[in-house]
Short mmCIF file of C-alpha atoms in Angstrom, two decimals:
data_model
loop_
_atom_site.label_atom_id
_atom_site.label_comp_id
_atom_site.label_asym_id
_atom_site.label_seq_id
_atom_site.Cartn_x
_atom_site.Cartn_y
_atom_site.Cartn_z
CA UNK L 1 0.00 0.00 0.00
CA UNK L 2 1.36 3.40 -0.97
CA UNK L 3 2.10 5.68 1.96
CA UNK L 4 1.05 9.30 1.34
CA UNK L 5 1.72 12.39 3.44
CA UNK L 6 -0.34 15.59 3.60
CA UNK L 7 1.45 18.89 4.19
CA UNK L 8 -0.83 21.84 4.78
CA UNK L 9 -4.59 22.14 5.03
CA UNK L 10 -5.05 25.47 3.27
CA UNK L 11 -7.93 23.82 1.40
CA UNK L 12 -10.37 21.06 2.31
CA UNK L 13 -9.22 18.97 -0.66
CA UNK L 14 -7.28 16.46 1.50
CA UNK L 15 -10.60 15.42 3.02
CA UNK L 16 -11.72 14.55 -0.51
CA UNK L 17 -8.44 12.97 -1.56
CA UNK L 18 -8.12 10.65 1.45
CA UNK L 19 -11.06 8.29 0.72
CA UNK L 20 -10.24 8.34 -3.01
CA UNK L 21 -6.67 7.27 -2.28
CA UNK L 22 -7.92 4.58 0.09
CA UNK L 23 -10.15 3.19 -2.67
CA UNK L 24 -7.07 3.05 -4.91
CA UNK L 25 -4.98 1.10 -2.44
CA UNK L 26 -3.07 4.01 -0.90
CA UNK L 27 -3.19 5.42 2.61
CA UNK L 28 -2.69 8.91 4.06
CA UNK L 29 -0.35 8.22 6.96
CA UNK L 30 0.80 11.67 8.15
CA UNK L 31 -0.45 15.25 8.26
CA UNK L 32 1.06 18.62 9.15
CA UNK L 33 -0.24 22.16 9.09
CA UNK L 34 1.12 25.41 10.51
CA UNK L 35 -2.13 25.61 12.48
CA UNK L 36 -2.05 22.55 14.70
CA UNK L 37 -5.79 22.75 15.33
CA UNK L 38 -6.40 22.02 11.63
CA UNK L 39 -3.97 19.11 11.41
CA UNK L 40 -5.19 17.72 14.73
CA UNK L 41 -8.77 17.67 13.44
CA UNK L 42 -7.69 15.99 10.19
CA UNK L 43 -5.68 13.37 12.08
CA UNK L 44 -8.67 12.68 14.31
CA UNK L 45 -11.05 12.36 11.37
CA UNK L 46 -8.84 10.25 9.08
CA UNK L 47 -6.50 8.29 11.35
CA UNK L 48 -3.37 9.93 9.90
CA UNK L 49 -0.48 10.49 12.29
CA UNK L 50 -0.23 14.07 13.55
CA UNK L 51 3.09 15.80 12.85
CA UNK L 52 3.62 18.96 14.89
CA UNK L 53 7.09 19.92 13.59
CA UNK L 54 7.72 20.08 9.84
CA UNK L 55 11.41 19.35 10.47
CA UNK L 56 10.35 16.01 11.94
CA UNK L 57 8.05 15.02 9.11
CA UNK L 58 8.59 11.33 8.21
CA UNK L 59 10.40 10.62 4.97
CA UNK L 60 9.49 6.93 4.57
CA UNK L 61 6.77 7.92 2.13
CA UNK L 62 5.83 7.10 -1.44
CA UNK L 63 4.42 10.56 -2.12
CA UNK L 64 3.36 13.86 -0.58
CA UNK L 65 0.43 16.16 -1.33
CA UNK L 66 1.21 19.80 -0.53
CA UNK L 67 -1.96 21.78 0.19
CA UNK L 68 -0.61 24.56 2.39
CA UNK L 69 -1.24 28.27 1.82
CA UNK L 70 0.01 29.15 -1.65
CA UNK L 71 3.08 31.08 -0.55
CA UNK L 72 4.49 27.94 1.13
CA UNK L 73 3.78 25.42 -1.64
CA UNK L 74 7.28 25.52 -3.09
CA UNK L 75 9.09 25.72 0.24
CA UNK L 76 7.37 22.59 1.50
CA UNK L 77 7.58 20.67 -1.79
CA UNK L 78 11.33 21.22 -2.04
CA UNK L 79 11.86 19.44 1.31
CA UNK L 80 10.49 16.23 -0.15
CA UNK L 81 11.64 16.54 -3.75
CA UNK L 82 15.21 16.95 -2.47
CA UNK L 83 14.76 13.51 -0.89
CA UNK L 84 13.38 12.06 -4.13
CA UNK L 85 9.78 11.88 -2.87
CA UNK L 86 7.16 12.65 -5.57
CA UNK L 87 4.87 15.60 -4.86
CA UNK L 88 1.47 16.79 -5.96
CA UNK L 89 1.47 20.54 -5.33
CA UNK L 90 -1.99 22.01 -4.97
CA UNK L 91 -2.93 24.67 -7.50
CA UNK L 92 -1.64 27.31 -7.89
CA UNK L 93 1.99 26.25 -7.83
CA UNK L 94 2.85 29.50 -6.04
CA UNK L 95 1.39 32.87 -5.11
CA UNK L 96 4.09 34.39 -7.33
CA UNK L 97 4.50 33.74 -11.07
CA UNK L 98 8.23 34.55 -10.77
CA UNK L 99 8.71 31.95 -8.03
CA UNK L 100 6.64 29.40 -9.95
CA UNK L 101 8.70 29.81 -13.13
CA UNK L 102 11.98 29.65 -11.21
CA UNK L 103 10.84 26.45 -9.48
CA UNK L 104 9.90 24.81 -12.78
CA UNK L 105 13.38 25.50 -14.13
CA UNK L 106 15.19 24.29 -11.00
CA UNK L 107 13.08 21.16 -10.50
CA UNK L 108 12.36 20.47 -14.15
CA UNK L 109 13.26 16.78 -13.97
CA UNK L 110 11.92 16.05 -10.48
CA UNK L 111 8.71 14.00 -9.95
CA UNK L 112 6.03 16.63 -9.28
CA UNK L 113 3.07 18.32 -10.86
CA UNK L 114 0.65 21.12 -10.03
CA UNK L 115 -2.65 21.52 -11.84
CA UNK L 116 -6.27 22.45 -11.51
CA UNK L 117 -8.37 19.32 -10.86
CA UNK L 118 -10.45 20.46 -13.84
CA UNK L 119 -7.57 19.34 -16.08
CA UNK L 120 -8.43 15.75 -15.11
CA UNK L 121 -12.21 16.11 -15.38
CA UNK L 122 -13.58 13.61 -17.94
CA UNK L 123 -15.63 16.43 -19.45
CA UNK L 124 -12.71 18.78 -20.12
CA UNK L 125 -10.32 15.99 -21.11
CA UNK L 126 -12.79 14.86 -23.76
CA UNK L 127 -13.37 18.42 -24.97
CA UNK L 128 -9.62 19.08 -25.25
CA UNK L 129 -9.08 15.78 -27.10
CA UNK L 130 -11.87 16.57 -29.56
CA UNK L 131 -10.52 20.04 -30.27
CA UNK L 132 -6.96 18.73 -30.63
CA UNK L 133 -7.98 15.96 -33.04
CA UNK L 134 -10.08 18.25 -35.22
CA UNK L 135 -8.56 19.53 -38.44
CA UNK L 136 -10.50 22.77 -38.13
CA UNK L 137 -9.23 25.94 -36.53
CA UNK L 138 -11.01 27.08 -33.39
CA UNK L 139 -12.08 30.62 -34.21
CA UNK L 140 -13.33 31.59 -30.78
CA UNK L 141 -13.21 30.15 -27.28
CA UNK L 142 -14.78 31.46 -24.09
CA UNK L 143 -13.87 30.38 -20.56
CA UNK L 144 -15.83 31.49 -17.52
CA UNK L 145 -15.02 30.72 -13.90
CA UNK L 146 -17.44 31.81 -11.19
CA UNK L 147 -16.01 31.38 -7.71
CA UNK L 148 -17.36 33.46 -4.87
CA UNK L 149 -14.91 35.29 -2.62
CA UNK L 150 -17.53 35.35 0.11
CA UNK L 151 -16.37 32.08 1.68
CA UNK L 152 -12.83 33.43 1.93
CA UNK L 153 -13.69 36.86 3.26
CA UNK L 154 -16.12 35.61 5.90
CA UNK L 155 -13.67 33.11 7.40
CA UNK L 156 -10.53 34.49 9.15
CA UNK L 157 -8.69 31.22 8.42
CA UNK L 158 -9.34 31.64 4.67
CA UNK L 159 -8.68 35.33 4.10
CA UNK L 160 -5.13 34.53 2.99
CA UNK L 161 -6.61 33.59 -0.43
CA UNK L 162 -7.25 37.31 -0.99
CA UNK L 163 -3.77 38.39 0.20
CA UNK L 164 -1.23 38.83 -2.61
CA UNK L 165 1.67 37.92 -0.30
CA UNK L 166 0.04 34.67 0.83
CA UNK L 167 -2.43 33.54 -1.81
CA UNK L 168 -1.49 35.65 -4.80
CA UNK L 169 -4.89 37.30 -5.11
CA UNK L 170 -7.84 36.03 -7.09
CA UNK L 171 -6.13 36.16 -10.50
CA UNK L 172 -3.60 33.54 -9.38
CA UNK L 173 -5.49 31.69 -6.65
CA UNK L 174 -8.71 31.11 -8.60
CA UNK L 175 -7.73 32.40 -12.05
CA UNK L 176 -5.38 29.45 -12.52
CA UNK L 177 -8.51 27.35 -13.22
CA UNK L 178 -9.50 29.63 -16.10
CA UNK L 179 -5.97 30.01 -17.50
CA UNK L 180 -5.39 26.27 -17.40
CA UNK L 181 -8.68 25.52 -19.14
CA UNK L 182 -7.91 28.09 -21.82
CA UNK L 183 -4.43 26.69 -22.47
CA UNK L 184 -5.77 23.13 -22.55
CA UNK L 185 -8.08 24.05 -25.41
CA UNK L 186 -5.92 26.56 -27.33
CA UNK L 187 -2.23 25.83 -27.96
CA UNK L 188 -1.45 28.68 -30.35
CA UNK L 189 0.67 31.63 -29.31
CA UNK L 190 -1.17 34.68 -28.02
CA UNK L 191 -0.27 37.73 -30.10
CA UNK L 192 -1.95 40.36 -27.93
CA UNK L 193 -4.45 40.69 -25.12
CA UNK L 194 -6.47 43.19 -23.13
CA UNK L 195 -7.09 42.92 -19.42
CA UNK L 196 -9.66 44.60 -17.20
CA UNK L 197 -10.32 44.15 -13.49
CA UNK L 198 -12.74 45.62 -11.00
CA UNK L 199 -13.80 45.56 -7.37
CA UNK L 200 -17.55 45.56 -7.81
CA UNK L 201 -19.03 43.65 -4.89
CA UNK L 202 -16.63 42.77 -2.07
CA UNK L 203 -15.39 46.27 -1.28
CA UNK L 204 -13.19 45.10 1.61
CA UNK L 205 -11.22 42.59 -0.49
CA UNK L 206 -7.53 43.22 -1.18
CA UNK L 207 -7.54 41.87 -4.73
CA UNK L 208 -10.03 42.65 -7.48
CA UNK L 209 -13.11 40.46 -7.50
CA UNK L 210 -13.68 40.45 -11.28
CA UNK L 211 -11.13 39.86 -14.06
CA UNK L 212 -11.70 39.92 -17.82
CA UNK L 213 -9.18 38.94 -20.52
CA UNK L 214 -9.53 39.21 -24.30
CA UNK L 215 -6.81 37.41 -26.27
CA UNK L 216 -5.95 37.46 -29.97
CA UNK L 217 -3.86 34.54 -31.21
CA UNK L 218 -1.20 34.38 -33.90
CA UNK L 219 -3.71 32.67 -36.21
CA UNK L 220 -6.19 35.57 -35.70
CA UNK L 221 -8.54 33.47 -33.57
CA UNK L 222 -9.81 34.98 -30.32
CA UNK L 223 -10.57 34.02 -26.74
CA UNK L 224 -12.26 35.62 -23.78
CA UNK L 225 -11.79 34.72 -20.13
CA UNK L 226 -14.12 35.87 -17.36
CA UNK L 227 -13.06 35.26 -13.78
CA UNK L 228 -16.03 36.30 -11.65
CA UNK L 229 -15.33 36.26 -7.92
CA UNK L 230 -17.96 38.88 -7.07
CA UNK L 231 -20.62 36.23 -7.66
CA UNK L 232 -22.30 34.18 -4.94
CA UNK L 233 -21.90 30.78 -6.59
CA UNK L 234 -19.38 28.30 -8.00
CA UNK L 235 -19.36 27.22 -11.63
CA UNK L 236 -17.08 26.61 -14.62
CA UNK L 237 -17.86 26.69 -18.33
CA UNK L 238 -16.05 26.47 -21.65
CA UNK L 239 -17.39 26.91 -25.16
CA UNK L 240 -15.44 26.80 -28.41
CA UNK L 241 -16.42 27.34 -32.05
CA UNK L 242 -14.92 26.40 -35.39
CA UNK L 243 -16.55 27.07 -38.76
CA UNK L 244 -18.69 23.94 -38.51
CA UNK L 245 -18.50 22.68 -34.93
CA UNK L 246 -19.60 23.82 -31.49
CA UNK L 247 -17.89 22.42 -28.39
CA UNK L 248 -20.10 23.30 -25.46
CA UNK L 249 -19.95 22.82 -21.68
CA UNK L 250 -23.61 23.39 -20.76
CA UNK L 251 -25.18 24.95 -17.69
CA UNK L 252 -25.99 21.41 -16.52
CA UNK L 253 -22.25 20.66 -16.46
CA UNK L 254 -22.35 18.35 -19.43
CA UNK L 255 -20.21 18.42 -22.56
CA UNK L 256 -22.08 18.14 -25.84
CA UNK L 257 -20.38 17.68 -29.21
CA UNK L 258 -22.34 15.94 -31.93
CA UNK L 259 -23.99 12.88 -30.40
CA UNK L 260 -21.50 12.65 -27.53
CA UNK L 261 -22.36 13.80 -24.01
CA UNK L 262 -19.91 13.71 -21.09
CA UNK L 263 -21.18 14.37 -17.59
CA UNK L 264 -19.57 16.21 -14.68
CA UNK L 265 -17.34 19.26 -14.94
CA UNK L 266 -16.25 18.69 -11.35
CA UNK L 267 -15.04 15.09 -11.62
CA UNK L 268 -11.35 15.89 -11.67
CA UNK L 269 -10.45 14.82 -8.13
CA UNK L 270 -10.46 11.11 -8.98
CA UNK L 271 -8.41 11.76 -12.10
CA UNK L 272 -5.95 13.87 -10.11
CA UNK L 273 -5.37 11.04 -7.64
CA UNK L 274 -4.99 8.54 -10.48
CA UNK L 275 -2.38 10.80 -12.08
CA UNK L 276 -0.57 11.26 -8.76
CA UNK L 277 -0.31 7.52 -8.08
CA UNK L 278 0.76 6.87 -11.67
CA UNK L 279 3.56 9.44 -11.27
CA UNK L 280 4.70 7.66 -8.10
CA UNK L 281 4.92 4.42 -10.07
CA UNK L 282 6.57 5.76 -13.21
CA UNK L 283 8.31 8.98 -12.15
CA UNK L 284 6.71 10.67 -15.17
CA UNK L 285 4.72 13.86 -14.62
CA UNK L 286 1.18 13.87 -16.05
CA UNK L 287 1.48 17.59 -16.89
CA UNK L 288 4.21 18.68 -19.27
CA UNK L 289 6.47 21.38 -17.84
CA UNK L 290 5.77 23.53 -20.89
CA UNK L 291 2.10 23.61 -19.86
CA UNK L 292 2.92 24.92 -16.39
CA UNK L 293 5.35 27.45 -17.86
CA UNK L 294 2.72 28.62 -20.33
CA UNK L 295 0.12 29.09 -17.60
CA UNK L 296 2.33 31.20 -15.36
CA UNK L 297 3.95 33.10 -18.22
CA UNK L 298 0.50 34.27 -19.26
CA UNK L 299 -0.41 35.21 -15.68
CA UNK L 300 2.86 37.13 -15.42
CA UNK L 301 2.12 39.08 -18.62
CA UNK L 302 -1.42 39.84 -17.46
CA UNK L 303 -0.24 41.14 -14.09
CA UNK L 304 2.46 43.25 -15.74
CA UNK L 305 -0.12 44.72 -18.09
#
């Protein structure tokens, strides 16, 4: 049975990952968080051993999942990668695009990956495969991510998501979902873009709660990205158009293309765990480094603009 460690409980995802891993023949055996109350609760609920000092974290592990606050993702992952232990680093890789790109270069050949779970959703995998295999150019693609900031701002333990120095702000913390979906569907080089942001609802937030990106590609196709954090709900959608085809993620979270329908835009957690365990076995990352570089290079350009 594979022995997996959890480092950080910045998100609730480890509570989702643990039973999935168990069903796949792996076990979460250790947990650490900077806030001992969080790791103590997780240990109590899951049976994982509580680690109270990161310097004493066990190293007899097959893999580690780093889900700390974003600013500590790289710091914690390096501890284990330097010992040859494969790591899944929760999205986003870092709160800083500069730090993320530097890490990719330094640990290019190490066994790790960082990705939105949406990358492994059956719906979006099928959509990306269909677009890639088509001989037609995609003329226009639209990505929309709705993710309320309310849950972060109302909980003192979660406000770090809105802090640029800790979470990177909404463009990095939540926007990585939208950027990753866009780059999954469109591989061409972006020639130019326009970027707008606003603070329209949550007036006490540190980062903007709405972000809008219009991109023009080298082949003259276009894309729009809407990251809406001023909303009160959670949802993701992608639609793409060629001259004769429509690739549509519907409001019911289905993918429809021709006679094919794929359910569930949110089913990426199982796929993420499958990819993580496969990386432990093979040492091969399920996400090409160029993909991660492309995601954070675009975020860097947007933030500079």
